[in-house]
Amino acid sequence: MPLLKHNAIVPDTWVEIDGETPLPASGDVIVPLARLLENKDALSRRRNRLGVRLGNTDKPESLGGLLPDLSVIVLPFPAFNDGRAYSLARKLREMGYQGELRASGNILPDQLQFMLQVGFDAFEIGDRFPLETWRKAARQMSLSYQRGLFRRDPEADIWTERHADAEPWLEQPHAG
């Protein structure tokens, strides 16, 4: 499946392993949360990078001290109107997760800005929309009215953000 990162299609070097399949001898793997929690010692000893796929009902807190060991966390969108992954992404970023957050499943270009705002930085986009549609969606809106984690100044309002380089407007005294 095509992987969109930084407005470009990039190779996906990760292999997803289910709960039963033996791990390959080498290579980067993504495992389900249950398998990660059951085999965390063995998985953390592997030389290659490790990732996890969370379900929409999984609690990010269950990852506990494992966050620094994870290079990618995959969050599913089973339906375009199922937004639980937005909450999971934001929670993971608030917990300090610095690695790749990947959106997987039924995602649409018009949701891209919202996904970026909560911390997603990689997207399994499929073949439904051409790359140019995704690129256009990434350029359509660079600022949001909601305060977020990924603005220059999370406490600044949007007027300040939009006018950061503008000359200050001096208020004129009222007549009469």
Tab-separated table of C-alpha atoms in Angstrom:
chain	number	residue	atom	x	y	z
A	1	MET	CA	0.000	0.000	0.000
A	2	PRO	CA	1.387	3.475	-0.857
A	3	LEU	CA	2.801	5.360	2.112
A	4	LEU	CA	2.568	9.163	2.126
A	5	LYS	CA	5.135	11.064	4.220
A	6	HIS	CA	6.095	14.712	3.841
A	7	ASN	CA	3.935	15.014	0.702
A	8	ALA	CA	5.782	12.209	-1.099
A	9	ILE	CA	5.259	8.521	-1.650
A	10	VAL	CA	8.013	6.676	0.215
A	11	PRO	CA	8.910	2.993	0.375
A	12	ASP	CA	7.365	1.125	3.276
A	13	THR	CA	10.111	-1.030	4.785
A	14	TRP	CA	7.936	-2.348	7.609
A	15	VAL	CA	6.458	-5.855	7.755
A	16	GLU	CA	3.227	-6.332	9.710
A	17	ILE	CA	3.149	-9.532	11.739
A	18	ASP	CA	-0.050	-10.854	13.298
A	19	GLY	CA	-0.283	-12.399	16.744
A	20	GLU	CA	0.692	-15.925	15.647
A	21	THR	CA	3.188	-15.652	12.761
A	22	PRO	CA	6.827	-16.242	13.713
A	23	LEU	CA	8.995	-13.135	13.593
A	24	PRO	CA	11.403	-12.857	10.656
A	25	ALA	CA	15.096	-13.116	11.485
A	26	SER	CA	15.659	-9.539	10.411
A	27	GLY	CA	13.770	-6.478	9.269
A	28	ASP	CA	11.521	-3.878	10.836
A	29	VAL	CA	8.276	-5.338	12.211
A	30	ILE	CA	4.920	-4.022	13.356
A	31	VAL	CA	3.084	-6.257	15.812
A	32	PRO	CA	-0.342	-6.011	17.455
A	33	LEU	CA	-0.456	-4.530	20.959
A	34	ALA	CA	-1.298	-7.875	22.589
A	35	ARG	CA	1.787	-9.507	21.092
A	36	LEU	CA	3.980	-6.578	22.106
A	37	LEU	CA	2.808	-6.788	25.711
A	38	GLU	CA	3.184	-10.599	25.863
A	39	ASN	CA	6.673	-10.666	24.295
A	40	LYS	CA	8.101	-7.247	25.123
A	41	ASP	CA	11.443	-8.586	26.388
A	42	ALA	CA	12.120	-10.722	23.312
A	43	LEU	CA	10.893	-8.012	20.951
A	44	SER	CA	13.025	-5.312	22.576
A	45	ARG	CA	16.151	-7.457	22.087
A	46	ARG	CA	15.749	-7.518	18.290
A	47	ARG	CA	18.285	-5.516	16.311
A	48	ASN	CA	15.759	-4.007	13.950
A	49	ARG	CA	13.165	-1.333	14.573
A	50	LEU	CA	9.918	-2.195	16.305
A	51	GLY	CA	6.419	-0.879	15.758
A	52	VAL	CA	2.958	-1.591	17.118
A	53	ARG	CA	-0.570	-1.517	15.746
A	54	LEU	CA	-3.116	-0.257	18.242
A	55	GLY	CA	-6.799	-1.007	17.954
A	56	ASN	CA	-9.381	1.729	18.416
A	57	THR	CA	-10.275	0.381	21.839
A	58	ASP	CA	-6.675	0.001	23.065
A	59	LYS	CA	-5.439	2.393	25.721
A	60	PRO	CA	-2.227	4.303	24.892
A	61	GLU	CA	-1.298	4.137	28.584
A	62	SER	CA	-0.826	0.367	28.194
A	63	LEU	CA	2.378	1.134	26.272
A	64	GLY	CA	3.829	2.663	29.441
A	65	GLY	CA	7.610	2.790	29.280
A	66	LEU	CA	7.705	1.120	25.850
A	67	LEU	CA	7.194	4.368	23.895
A	68	PRO	CA	10.939	5.106	23.493
A	69	ASP	CA	11.451	1.611	22.007
A	70	LEU	CA	8.800	2.091	19.292
A	71	SER	CA	9.720	3.610	15.945
A	72	VAL	CA	6.186	3.551	14.520
A	73	ILE	CA	2.672	3.302	15.913
A	74	VAL	CA	-0.109	2.445	13.459
A	75	LEU	CA	-3.602	3.696	14.278
A	76	PRO	CA	-6.586	2.358	12.319
A	77	PHE	CA	-9.476	4.173	10.701
A	78	PRO	CA	-11.912	1.295	10.044
A	79	ALA	CA	-14.473	3.753	8.634
A	80	PHE	CA	-14.143	7.366	7.495
A	81	ASN	CA	-16.547	8.441	10.252
A	82	ASP	CA	-14.715	6.591	13.067
A	83	GLY	CA	-12.560	9.238	14.726
A	84	ARG	CA	-11.192	7.343	17.710
A	85	ALA	CA	-7.708	7.279	16.158
A	86	TYR	CA	-7.607	11.101	16.350
A	87	SER	CA	-7.914	10.893	20.128
A	88	LEU	CA	-5.341	8.111	20.339
A	89	ALA	CA	-2.856	10.091	18.230
A	90	ARG	CA	-3.187	13.215	20.315
A	91	LYS	CA	-2.873	11.244	23.551
A	92	LEU	CA	0.304	9.529	22.317
A	93	ARG	CA	1.875	12.877	21.392
A	94	GLU	CA	0.883	14.335	24.768
A	95	MET	CA	2.543	11.320	26.405
A	96	GLY	CA	5.770	12.333	24.644
A	97	TYR	CA	5.851	9.892	21.748
A	98	GLN	CA	8.324	11.224	19.144
A	99	GLY	CA	8.260	8.455	16.517
A	100	GLU	CA	6.142	7.994	13.418
A	101	LEU	CA	2.368	7.990	13.851
A	102	ARG	CA	0.788	6.250	10.881
A	103	ALA	CA	-2.865	6.446	9.834
A	104	SER	CA	-4.163	3.256	8.272
A	105	GLY	CA	-7.475	2.234	6.775
A	106	ASN	CA	-10.291	4.342	5.423
A	107	ILE	CA	-8.759	7.822	5.334
A	108	LEU	CA	-9.778	10.652	3.014
A	109	PRO	CA	-7.846	13.674	1.690
A	110	ASP	CA	-10.228	16.119	3.378
A	111	GLN	CA	-9.249	14.624	6.752
A	112	LEU	CA	-5.516	15.134	6.192
A	113	GLN	CA	-5.260	18.530	7.926
A	114	PHE	CA	-7.053	17.256	11.020
A	115	MET	CA	-4.744	14.230	11.131
A	116	LEU	CA	-1.663	16.442	10.873
A	117	GLN	CA	-2.975	18.665	13.681
A	118	VAL	CA	-3.187	15.788	16.151
A	119	GLY	CA	0.228	14.374	15.285
A	120	PHE	CA	-0.030	11.932	12.380
A	121	ASP	CA	2.933	12.148	10.028
A	122	ALA	CA	2.511	9.087	7.769
A	123	PHE	CA	-0.530	7.832	5.876
A	124	GLU	CA	-1.337	4.532	4.162
A	125	ILE	CA	-3.302	6.104	1.322
A	126	GLY	CA	-4.249	3.265	-1.013
A	127	ASP	CA	-5.076	3.825	-4.677
A	128	ARG	CA	-8.447	5.547	-4.282
A	129	PHE	CA	-7.096	9.104	-4.754
A	130	PRO	CA	-4.120	10.242	-6.866
A	131	LEU	CA	-1.048	11.661	-5.131
A	132	GLU	CA	-1.793	15.177	-6.405
A	133	THR	CA	-5.127	15.129	-4.525
A	134	TRP	CA	-3.256	14.361	-1.304
A	135	ARG	CA	-0.670	17.069	-2.007
A	136	LYS	CA	-3.403	19.609	-2.657
A	137	ALA	CA	-5.123	18.621	0.599
A	138	ALA	CA	-1.849	19.185	2.480
A	139	ARG	CA	-1.550	22.736	1.081
A	140	GLN	CA	-5.161	23.821	1.481
A	141	MET	CA	-4.983	24.945	5.086
A	142	SER	CA	-1.788	25.636	6.966
A	143	LEU	CA	-3.334	27.217	10.080
A	144	SER	CA	-6.276	26.189	12.195
A	145	TYR	CA	-8.472	28.070	14.622
A	146	GLN	CA	-8.023	25.435	17.310
A	147	ARG	CA	-4.957	25.562	19.480
A	148	GLY	CA	-2.852	22.505	18.843
A	149	LEU	CA	0.340	20.700	19.621
A	150	PHE	CA	2.118	21.507	16.379
A	151	ARG	CA	1.937	25.271	15.998
A	152	ARG	CA	4.874	27.643	16.417
A	153	ASP	CA	3.252	28.932	19.588
A	154	PRO	CA	0.452	26.664	20.891
A	155	GLU	CA	-0.884	29.516	23.046
A	156	ALA	CA	-1.094	32.085	20.235
A	157	ASP	CA	-4.380	32.805	18.548
A	158	ILE	CA	-4.743	32.412	14.793
A	159	TRP	CA	-4.676	36.174	14.144
A	160	THR	CA	-1.260	36.377	15.788
A	161	GLU	CA	-0.018	33.345	13.818
A	162	ARG	CA	-1.202	34.768	10.500
A	163	HIS	CA	0.242	38.195	11.186
A	164	ALA	CA	3.496	37.220	12.891
A	165	ASP	CA	5.588	39.007	10.249
A	166	ALA	CA	3.217	41.955	9.663
A	167	GLU	CA	3.623	45.505	10.896
A	168	PRO	CA	1.471	46.201	13.959
A	169	TRP	CA	-1.757	48.014	13.262
A	170	LEU	CA	-1.917	51.196	15.247
A	171	GLU	CA	-5.387	52.070	16.453
A	172	GLN	CA	-6.556	55.510	15.395
A	173	PRO	CA	-8.191	57.800	17.953
A	174	HIS	CA	-11.936	58.130	17.575
A	175	ALA	CA	-13.316	61.333	16.150
A	176	GLY	CA	-15.479	63.535	18.297
